[in-house]
């Protein structure tokens, strides 16, 4: 079968065509059109601008994707309905509905968070590295909009154990980067500065909090971390604020604070729920330090536990993961006609759609 997927939940306009024959997966085409430059001056995503861009880009990208895939017959359309930015989601949903009507195809509504989890199986089904699954699994989804710890009992069976009470981890990086005068998106910019930091050469001592790390729950809070950076920054003379040493040290410290909390709480959940697998997903999992330190901690503290990470290009938003999620849903439920598909900005992974 051939699935065409559309993803517009945030600031990337994504369309992909995925072919699945006898369980084998082939990405026929995959385009991610980033709006980073547009939103950079705001230091975050500006929803009305993002919506307008999606509206302008979608028809152009669709044409490109279809041409690249040699104009195949589409059997199924998949579209992200939530969670995400409401105006942006609606652009994708309305576009998918019109297209479905035009080519007489069923539509499968997709949960963006589930897609970030299932992005781990793109490589596996493609045959590069067969990643087997084993349940229960503990999933950590960390992106610009979400930070959630999820118990996955099987494909399609999820329970949210905890989530951020304020800012998401990626959002924290984006806001801190703005304070420090670094580029948007902040995650990659902070990672670059953090990698340059050399402890022996630094004259700074900065100790940021690890918010909620030892609390008896699986929730997170990153807004206080950003505020701690802001206070520290404001207390520095202008010369220091702009110095390489300070920016590098602060980047390394904020990155480590986020990593420490994410790893500690995920491993705690894995131990408590006797998880056989840990699955990571979302834009922040593109962070090399997070990947490295997570792997080390899993091997040391819960040896034998499988550890799945998406390929870097499928960590951040893309439509291949949306198509693959549609395939998993199709395997479970078959093709249905979805007449009343609606965007839902606050859609939860444990909600039936
Ligand atoms: O999953 P995603 O592409 O979009 C959302 O669903 O939000 O995640 C985007 C987020 C941004 O906040 C960005 O700063 C962060 O992922 N990010 C990173 C890295 N690459 C992207 N954070 C840390 N290190 C990275 N290398
Ligand atoms: Zn995402």
PDB file of C-alpha atoms and ligand atoms in Angstrom, residues 112 116 143 317, ligand 2:
ATOM      1  CA  UNK A 112       1.873  13.596  16.736  1.00  0.00           C
ATOM      2  CA  UNK A 116       7.454  10.568  17.510  1.00  0.00           C
ATOM      3  CA  UNK A 143      10.237  18.288  21.787  1.00  0.00           C
ATOM      4  CA  UNK A 317       9.256  16.713  12.849  1.00  0.00           C
TER       5      UNK A 317
HETATM    6 ZN1  LIG B   2       7.289  17.096  17.117  1.00  0.00          ZN
END
